[in-house]
Amino acid sequence: MATAVAKPQRASSAPKVRQTQLLIDGKWCDARSGKTFATYNPATEQKIADIAEGDAADIDRAAKAARKAFESGDWPKMDARDRGKLLNRLADLAEKHLDELAALETLDNGKPLRDSRAADLPLVIDCLRYYAGWADKLTGDTIPIRGNYFCYTRREPMGVAGQIIPWNFPLLMVAWKWAPALAAGCTIVMKPAEQTPLSCLRFGELALEAGFPKGVINIVPGYGPTAGAALVKHPEVDKIAFTGEHRTAQIIMGDAAQTLKRLTFELGGKSPNIIFADADLDAAVAGTEFGLFFNQGQCCCAGSRVFVEEKIHAEFVSKLVKRAKARKLGDPFDLSTTQGPQVDQAQFDKILSYIDKGNEAGAKCVTGGKRWGKKGFYIEPTVFDEVTDDMPIATDEIFGPVLSVLPFKKIDEVITRANNTCYGLAAAVWTRDVGKAHRIAGSVRAGTVWINCYDVFDAAAPFGGFKMSGIGRELGAAALHNYTELKTVTMNLD
Ligand code: NAI
Ligand code: MG
């Protein structure tokens, strides 16, 4: 970890930005208004490119193109198996351009290139291939009903899917949204996050190269209250799939009421990570570090409330602090860097304000707590000890490299405290006692529970939230239900 690194190995530097326009009906174009917005490199705070800024007029064009492509042309005529082939072709192209896409992600988001290459891109490719396999397997049932009738169900594509994604895993969120929608036969209008539009736009080019018919995938970068809200309100859009903050989801739910859109939400969390005294301590410490600091702490499922059994509290904290200090901050293109900058000034300011709140509330900052360096939105890996349940750092989603340690004594106590939150996205438990592990798994109100591991994701395993962490599930077979309507057909046999 902290051992001397001989020579910083810098991989390919800034990749070429090839695409900055909107994708509507198979063509790249400027926004109607002619407006653009800048996207920045968070490691240098310098502008990378100006991007076409879509708003209501462009969303309207995109939604109409997606509607037309859903109802006529090549897409609705295509065999399900051929839809799967297109998804596989897109996966092949992602594989072929893996280095370029990973570098684009690192440039725009700031995440270490080693992570873009080893985590984001392989997960993107896997997700596309997984749903490619589903395209021709969306079957219905035959149902024995009373009387002489033949009754069966069909799973039909829901229609035009509006998809709004955040900036923390830009291309992976594209894959999580596009793959099940396309496998199901929907068409798409996507609004990428204003902080990180680049990889999505490049992926739009690759989708056209793969052979998706025009209008099936439309991309409109822009801001939330303009482009995002217009997408949510558009009458030609049948559903909204959103990932981001729960407060934004509340606005979207209100805006969607007029057209009664189907909604799926994948929102934030304040996930409890519970360490019992009988755990493999070194594994628990390593998993805790990864569970919070991975991706600069910008994970919806970050294990930000670390409950540690009192007996091992001191030893755990000293080992954790050692690991936090050994994290290597720096140029995200340097392959030895393990922590890059936060995505932008707003997130950087928000995180520092939470560190202030932690100090003011009387938590003990045992490492970090400050900006790192003079340029770029870097924040030191920060650990607060002696945190109590009511402090803002223990209740609010910080979305940065700030970890809270909360000591506990009894299993019943820790279950109650773990559930004392409006969120319910994920949880983890570290113990060698199988009974304890399953007791926690069964009683923590969260969509995912990891036992002796953290952040294990797979395209086949459903992911989503209880309570205010979301509605519906992504990944796995579950996500296909977000993009299909169930139709019942009954035929008189007399
Ligand atoms: P956000 O929820 O505002 O943004 C996510 C997406 O929603 C972006 O594409 C944005 O343009 C869009 N959006 C914003 N307002 C909208 C509206 N009225 N209608 C339709 N779309 C809209 O999140 P933001 O501002 O980027 O981050 C703020 C906080 O949210 C973070 O500090 C973090 O706590 C949380 N967050 C959680 C994420 C998660 O994966 N759970 C991802 C990103 C942020
Ligand atoms: Mg950016």
XYZ file of C-alpha atoms and ligand atoms in Angstrom:
539
model
C 0.000 0.000 0.000
C 2.157 2.848 1.278
C 5.382 1.275 0.073
C 7.638 3.453 -2.015
C 6.471 3.570 -5.582
C 9.498 3.596 -7.829
C 8.324 5.650 -10.745
C 4.820 6.994 -11.158
C 3.369 5.131 -14.049
C 1.184 7.429 -16.029
C -1.128 5.753 -18.432
C -2.439 7.368 -21.578
C -3.115 10.986 -20.730
C -6.200 12.938 -21.736
C -8.146 11.150 -24.448
C -9.585 13.009 -27.399
C -13.128 14.306 -26.898
C -14.928 13.249 -30.060
C -18.540 14.052 -29.335
C -20.159 17.093 -27.675
C -23.571 17.295 -29.376
C -27.061 15.945 -28.726
C -28.097 12.622 -30.259
C -31.636 12.852 -31.619
C -33.200 10.475 -34.140
C -29.839 9.011 -35.125
C -28.227 12.393 -35.832
C -25.844 14.566 -33.863
C -27.039 18.151 -33.533
C -26.725 21.353 -31.543
C -29.330 22.445 -29.027
C -32.220 24.446 -30.549
C -31.216 27.380 -28.359
C -27.601 27.119 -29.543
C -26.537 27.108 -25.891
C -23.637 25.114 -24.505
C -22.287 24.357 -21.037
C -18.766 23.489 -19.973
C -17.602 20.227 -18.453
C -14.510 20.372 -16.242
C -11.643 18.138 -15.236
C -11.992 17.933 -11.434
C -8.282 17.128 -11.008
C -7.164 20.403 -12.618
C -10.380 22.480 -12.421
C -9.846 23.234 -16.105
C -12.466 23.173 -18.806
C -12.432 20.086 -21.002
C -15.087 20.930 -23.567
C -18.300 22.800 -24.293
C -21.310 20.522 -24.565
C -24.597 21.232 -26.352
C -27.090 22.222 -23.631
C -30.453 20.625 -24.276
C -33.669 21.987 -22.802
C -37.416 21.515 -23.251
C -37.356 22.063 -27.043
C -34.690 19.378 -27.515
C -36.368 16.958 -25.108
C -39.536 17.377 -27.170
C -37.687 16.472 -30.384
C -35.992 13.514 -28.683
C -39.192 12.196 -27.087
C -41.016 12.363 -30.442
C -38.153 10.563 -32.174
C -38.177 7.874 -29.477
C -41.961 7.509 -29.789
C -41.731 7.156 -33.575
C -38.942 4.585 -33.253
C -41.004 2.665 -30.699
C -44.083 2.502 -32.894
C -42.737 2.132 -36.424
C -39.551 1.417 -38.331
C -37.018 -1.334 -37.695
C -37.105 -1.568 -33.904
C -40.610 -2.922 -33.188
C -40.240 -5.335 -36.144
C -36.934 -6.688 -34.923
C -36.816 -10.180 -33.427
C -36.014 -10.194 -29.750
C -32.915 -12.287 -30.429
C -31.602 -9.600 -32.783
C -32.068 -6.969 -30.082
C -29.838 -9.172 -27.959
C -27.286 -9.286 -30.777
C -27.134 -5.498 -30.895
C -26.500 -5.354 -27.143
C -23.709 -7.905 -27.555
C -22.228 -5.848 -30.378
C -22.254 -2.764 -28.155
C -20.479 -4.822 -25.475
C -17.859 -5.852 -28.062
C -17.306 -2.204 -28.997
C -16.998 -1.235 -25.312
C -14.362 -3.930 -24.985
C -12.534 -2.737 -28.087
C -12.519 0.876 -26.843
C -12.056 0.041 -23.161
C -8.926 2.162 -22.680
C -10.421 5.196 -24.386
C -13.729 4.974 -22.480
C -11.959 4.459 -19.157
C -9.732 7.462 -19.814
C -12.726 9.609 -20.780
C -14.431 8.615 -17.522
C -11.336 9.512 -15.506
C -10.946 12.833 -17.314
C -14.530 13.956 -16.709
C -15.205 12.435 -13.275
C -11.743 12.372 -11.663
C -11.850 8.721 -10.610
C -8.513 6.871 -10.686
C -7.844 5.302 -14.072
C -7.054 1.995 -12.394
C -10.670 1.933 -11.128
C -12.233 3.019 -14.443
C -10.323 0.209 -16.126
C -10.706 -2.515 -13.526
C -14.192 -1.761 -12.195
C -16.375 0.599 -14.249
C -15.701 -0.727 -17.746
C -15.779 -4.470 -16.949
C -19.088 -3.940 -15.104
C -20.473 -2.005 -18.087
C -19.546 -4.811 -20.481
C -20.911 -7.509 -18.198
C -24.206 -5.665 -17.790
C -24.709 -5.323 -21.555
C -23.961 -9.006 -22.127
C -26.195 -10.125 -19.261
C -29.225 -8.272 -20.662
C -28.378 -9.312 -24.226
C -29.128 -12.816 -22.997
C -32.487 -11.732 -21.575
C -33.848 -10.139 -24.757
C -35.414 -13.364 -26.096
C -36.407 -14.791 -22.725
C -39.166 -12.428 -21.645
C -41.997 -14.902 -21.488
C -45.504 -14.780 -20.064
C -47.626 -17.466 -18.368
C -50.549 -19.581 -19.390
C -53.160 -19.299 -16.659
C -55.936 -21.750 -15.814
C -59.013 -19.561 -15.221
C -62.667 -20.584 -14.657
C -64.710 -21.453 -17.761
C -63.693 -22.512 -21.242
C -61.106 -19.863 -21.942
C -57.475 -19.738 -22.899
C -55.753 -17.137 -20.758
C -52.154 -16.056 -21.081
C -49.931 -13.112 -20.268
C -47.425 -11.234 -22.400
C -44.593 -9.005 -21.260
C -44.624 -6.028 -23.597
C -42.139 -3.154 -23.710
C -43.313 -0.199 -21.639
C -42.641 2.321 -24.398
C -40.401 5.384 -24.276
C -38.118 5.337 -21.245
C -36.818 8.649 -19.896
C -33.577 8.019 -18.013
C -31.839 10.519 -15.755
C -28.473 9.606 -14.281
C -25.862 11.036 -11.900
C -22.132 11.627 -12.238
C -20.583 9.120 -9.812
C -20.464 6.143 -12.231
C -21.360 7.878 -15.494
C -20.959 5.009 -17.966
C -22.024 2.270 -15.577
C -25.288 4.141 -14.995
C -25.738 4.278 -18.787
C -25.353 0.485 -18.921
C -27.707 -0.139 -15.965
C -30.351 2.000 -17.671
C -29.925 1.182 -21.367
C -29.375 -2.574 -21.188
C -32.664 -3.727 -19.569
C -34.675 -1.081 -21.467
C -33.285 -2.192 -24.838
C -33.561 -5.893 -24.010
C -37.250 -5.281 -23.227
C -37.788 -3.422 -26.518
C -38.196 0.115 -25.166
C -36.739 3.225 -26.755
C -34.748 5.753 -24.760
C -34.270 9.424 -24.063
C -31.339 9.803 -21.697
C -30.220 12.882 -19.811
C -26.696 12.349 -18.493
C -25.424 14.347 -15.523
C -24.238 17.849 -16.371
C -20.905 17.149 -14.604
C -20.026 14.072 -16.693
C -21.592 13.902 -20.175
C -18.538 12.711 -22.131
C -18.568 8.912 -21.801
C -22.322 8.757 -22.454
C -21.958 10.768 -25.678
C -19.110 8.553 -26.880
C -21.259 5.530 -26.058
C -24.014 7.013 -28.221
C -21.580 6.939 -31.148
C -20.728 3.315 -30.406
C -24.441 2.429 -30.202
C -24.970 3.808 -33.709
C -21.907 1.868 -34.882
C -23.358 -1.285 -33.293
C -26.435 -0.798 -35.465
C -29.212 0.386 -33.158
C -31.846 1.947 -35.446
C -32.257 5.728 -35.410
C -34.413 7.096 -32.612
C -33.994 4.057 -30.365
C -31.353 5.795 -28.248
C -31.496 9.583 -27.871
C -29.157 11.568 -25.617
C -29.869 15.089 -24.391
C -27.258 16.523 -22.025
C -28.369 19.529 -20.003
C -29.408 20.619 -16.531
C -31.928 18.995 -14.201
C -34.514 21.756 -13.761
C -34.643 22.381 -17.545
C -33.890 19.256 -19.617
C -34.521 16.800 -16.756
C -37.850 18.326 -15.724
C -39.026 18.543 -19.364
C -38.320 14.839 -19.781
C -40.285 14.003 -16.636
C -43.292 16.049 -17.794
C -43.301 14.992 -21.453
C -46.554 13.227 -22.426
C -44.805 10.939 -24.958
C -42.531 9.488 -22.265
C -43.981 6.423 -20.511
C -41.609 6.026 -17.606
C -38.767 7.684 -15.759
C -35.819 5.799 -14.341
C -33.814 8.092 -12.087
C -30.674 7.725 -10.012
C -29.606 10.561 -7.735
C -30.597 12.408 -4.603
C -33.893 11.659 -2.824
C -34.821 15.351 -2.842
C -34.620 15.349 -6.638
C -36.752 12.193 -6.691
C -39.412 14.018 -4.663
C -39.535 16.784 -7.289
C -39.669 14.191 -10.080
C -42.523 12.349 -8.393
C -44.504 15.588 -8.244
C -43.736 16.462 -11.866
C -44.665 12.947 -13.013
C -48.091 13.077 -11.360
C -49.709 14.908 -14.271
C -48.980 12.080 -16.728
C -48.962 9.251 -14.126
C -45.618 7.990 -15.343
C -44.132 4.783 -14.075
C -41.216 5.626 -11.811
C -38.167 3.754 -10.649
C -35.752 5.460 -8.302
C -32.324 4.474 -7.100
C -31.424 7.011 -4.439
C -28.965 7.623 -1.688
C -28.180 6.001 1.594
C -26.450 6.101 4.930
C -25.531 2.461 4.955
C -24.591 0.750 8.229
C -21.458 -1.395 8.203
C -21.474 -3.534 11.363
C -18.265 -5.026 12.763
C -18.533 -7.656 15.515
C -15.618 -8.474 17.806
C -15.458 -12.024 16.416
C -14.798 -10.843 12.849
C -11.582 -11.388 10.923
C -10.349 -7.960 11.940
C -7.941 -7.267 9.079
C -10.513 -8.314 6.501
C -13.127 -6.126 8.201
C -10.800 -3.122 8.249
C -9.894 -3.577 4.573
C -13.560 -4.031 3.628
C -14.526 -0.971 5.639
C -11.908 1.163 3.925
C -13.078 -0.045 0.506
C -16.760 0.246 1.439
C -16.443 3.945 2.184
C -13.447 5.381 0.332
C -13.921 3.613 -3.014
C -14.791 6.141 -5.735
C -13.841 9.012 -3.367
C -16.798 8.095 -1.165
C -19.180 8.966 -3.992
C -21.217 5.767 -3.835
C -24.929 5.558 -3.094
C -24.229 2.465 -0.975
C -21.124 3.832 0.813
C -20.723 2.251 4.257
C -20.644 5.591 6.015
C -21.955 4.507 9.443
C -19.435 2.040 10.779
C -20.775 0.358 13.930
C -17.905 -1.287 15.829
C -18.350 -3.578 18.824
C -16.845 -1.852 21.846
C -14.393 -4.665 22.712
C -12.415 -4.136 19.484
C -13.145 -0.449 18.986
C -9.687 0.939 19.767
C -7.810 -1.682 17.767
C -10.191 -1.343 14.813
C -9.862 2.447 14.691
C -6.077 2.372 14.852
C -5.890 -0.145 11.988
C -8.446 1.795 9.953
C -6.587 5.074 10.404
C -3.395 3.425 9.185
C -5.145 2.279 6.025
C -6.853 5.641 5.456
C -3.469 7.389 5.725
C -1.953 4.977 3.210
C -4.391 5.927 0.486
C -2.561 7.568 -2.367
C -4.081 10.816 -3.584
C -2.938 12.419 -6.803
C -3.207 12.523 -10.571
C -6.003 10.090 -11.451
C -4.125 9.079 -14.613
C -1.199 7.876 -12.474
C -1.847 4.168 -12.100
C -0.637 4.155 -8.498
C -3.286 6.717 -7.449
C -6.071 5.205 -5.352
C -8.019 8.386 -4.597
C -8.856 11.154 -7.026
C -10.663 14.476 -6.596
C -14.359 14.894 -5.806
C -16.434 15.552 -8.892
C -16.909 19.317 -8.591
C -16.756 22.437 -6.448
C -20.304 21.951 -5.123
C -19.569 18.439 -3.826
C -16.186 19.559 -2.488
C -17.807 22.445 -0.544
C -20.616 20.217 0.730
C -18.184 17.603 2.061
C -15.967 20.185 3.784
C -19.070 21.703 5.399
C -19.955 18.258 6.819
C -16.434 17.900 8.194
C -16.986 21.247 9.975
C -20.312 19.971 11.301
C -18.618 16.816 12.609
C -16.036 18.875 14.479
C -18.662 21.285 15.820
C -20.823 18.405 17.064
C -17.882 17.071 19.087
C -16.926 14.007 17.041
C -13.218 13.197 17.135
C -11.466 13.607 13.785
C -8.734 10.948 13.962
C -7.342 11.424 10.469
C -7.828 13.767 7.507
C -10.340 16.586 7.723
C -8.840 18.985 5.199
C -8.401 19.765 1.567
C -5.493 17.926 -0.064
C -3.145 19.893 -2.344
C -3.804 23.292 -3.848
C -5.427 22.388 -7.135
C -8.295 20.033 -7.866
C -11.192 19.045 -5.608
C -9.204 16.655 -3.407
C -10.193 15.900 0.186
C -8.117 13.877 2.627
C -9.495 10.482 3.620
C -11.286 11.450 6.837
C -12.283 9.309 9.818
C -14.429 10.561 12.692
C -14.504 8.516 15.885
C -16.916 8.720 18.807
C -19.761 9.713 16.547
C -23.270 9.607 18.011
C -26.415 8.703 16.085
C -27.906 12.198 16.031
C -24.891 14.074 14.604
C -25.350 15.393 11.041
C -22.361 13.290 9.893
C -24.257 10.189 11.088
C -27.661 11.089 9.646
C -26.989 12.775 6.289
C -25.587 11.403 3.067
C -22.217 13.164 2.682
C -21.128 11.493 -0.563
C -17.448 11.972 0.111
C -14.426 10.407 1.847
C -15.776 10.909 5.376
C -16.321 7.882 7.601
C -18.061 7.810 10.983
C -17.248 5.222 13.651
C -20.060 4.505 16.132
C -19.271 2.058 18.969
C -21.927 -0.452 20.101
C -22.309 -3.184 22.755
C -25.222 -5.522 21.905
C -26.694 -7.047 18.756
C -30.262 -5.850 19.480
C -28.956 -2.363 20.095
C -27.023 -2.258 16.834
C -30.006 -3.518 14.802
C -32.213 -0.745 16.196
C -29.559 1.884 15.598
C -28.736 0.621 12.096
C -32.423 0.931 11.161
C -32.789 4.387 12.689
C -32.535 6.180 9.333
C -34.852 7.234 6.498
C -32.609 5.301 4.108
C -32.366 1.576 3.335
C -30.071 0.944 0.414
C -27.354 -1.366 1.729
C -25.760 -2.775 4.860
C -22.854 -5.021 5.743
C -21.901 -7.237 8.641
C -18.527 -8.706 9.595
C -18.541 -11.730 11.893
C -17.430 -15.376 12.043
C -20.736 -16.342 13.657
C -23.171 -17.561 10.978
C -26.160 -17.066 13.256
C -25.303 -13.439 13.920
C -24.671 -12.817 10.238
C -28.113 -14.069 9.231
C -29.807 -12.342 12.144
C -28.437 -9.028 10.801
C -29.242 -9.958 7.180
C -32.846 -10.652 8.170
C -33.436 -7.622 10.352
C -31.678 -4.718 8.678
C -34.143 -2.871 6.437
C -32.016 -2.483 3.317
C -32.142 -3.723 -0.273
C -28.699 -5.328 -0.171
C -26.808 -6.934 2.709
C -23.172 -7.950 2.350
C -21.750 -10.528 4.761
C -17.969 -10.369 5.202
C -17.624 -8.346 2.010
C -18.614 -4.955 0.624
C -19.624 -3.491 -2.747
C -19.917 -6.858 -4.457
C -21.946 -6.040 -7.558
C -23.084 -8.311 -10.334
C -25.370 -7.670 -13.288
C -27.485 -10.647 -12.179
C -28.018 -9.517 -8.561
C -30.905 -7.048 -7.974
C -29.962 -3.734 -6.391
C -32.161 -0.987 -4.942
C -33.561 0.559 -1.827
C -36.030 0.151 0.989
C -37.611 3.311 2.417
C -36.322 6.598 0.983
C -33.479 4.882 -0.861
C -35.639 4.078 -3.827
C -38.502 2.426 -5.632
C -38.003 -0.712 -7.714
C -34.846 -2.684 -8.360
C -32.114 -2.433 -10.948
C -30.024 -5.313 -12.316
C -31.035 -8.945 -12.445
C -34.367 -10.126 -13.794
C -36.014 -7.574 -11.487
C -34.955 -4.640 -13.680
C -36.799 -6.034 -16.697
C -40.085 -5.491 -14.876
C -39.259 -1.774 -14.812
C -39.407 -1.735 -18.598
C -42.320 -4.036 -19.382
C -46.093 -3.915 -18.984
C -47.917 -7.132 -18.227
C -50.804 -7.832 -20.589
C -53.490 -10.475 -19.960
C -55.117 -12.045 -23.024
C -58.265 -14.164 -22.654
C -59.803 -16.104 -25.561
C -63.202 -17.779 -25.608
C -62.726 -21.457 -26.569
C -66.448 -22.230 -27.108
P -29.136 15.236 -8.325
O -30.110 14.247 -7.820
O -29.572 16.662 -8.342
O -28.713 14.883 -9.828
C -28.860 13.638 -10.449
C -29.453 13.824 -11.841
O -30.757 14.394 -11.739
C -28.660 14.761 -12.750
O -28.689 14.277 -14.077
C -29.442 16.062 -12.649
O -29.274 16.917 -13.746
C -30.858 15.539 -12.579
N -31.836 16.469 -12.008
C -31.622 17.431 -11.069
N -32.765 18.088 -10.807
C -33.728 17.556 -11.587
C -35.116 17.830 -11.776
N -35.747 18.798 -11.103
N -35.803 17.070 -12.654
C -35.206 16.088 -13.331
N -33.884 15.805 -13.212
C -33.155 16.520 -12.341
O -27.804 15.098 -7.505
P -26.556 16.110 -7.431
O -27.049 17.518 -7.278
O -25.665 15.818 -8.555
O -25.860 15.665 -6.072
C -26.351 16.110 -4.829
C -26.304 15.031 -3.786
O -27.127 13.951 -4.175
C -24.948 14.390 -3.562
O -24.171 15.102 -2.669
C -25.338 13.046 -3.014
O -25.582 13.143 -1.644
C -26.605 12.729 -3.748
N -26.379 11.856 -4.912
C -26.667 10.535 -4.796
C -26.433 9.688 -5.846
C -26.740 8.250 -5.738
O -26.244 7.468 -6.541
N -27.547 7.855 -4.809
C -25.833 10.152 -7.109
C -25.614 11.573 -7.153
C -25.869 12.367 -6.079
Mg -16.963 16.944 -15.545
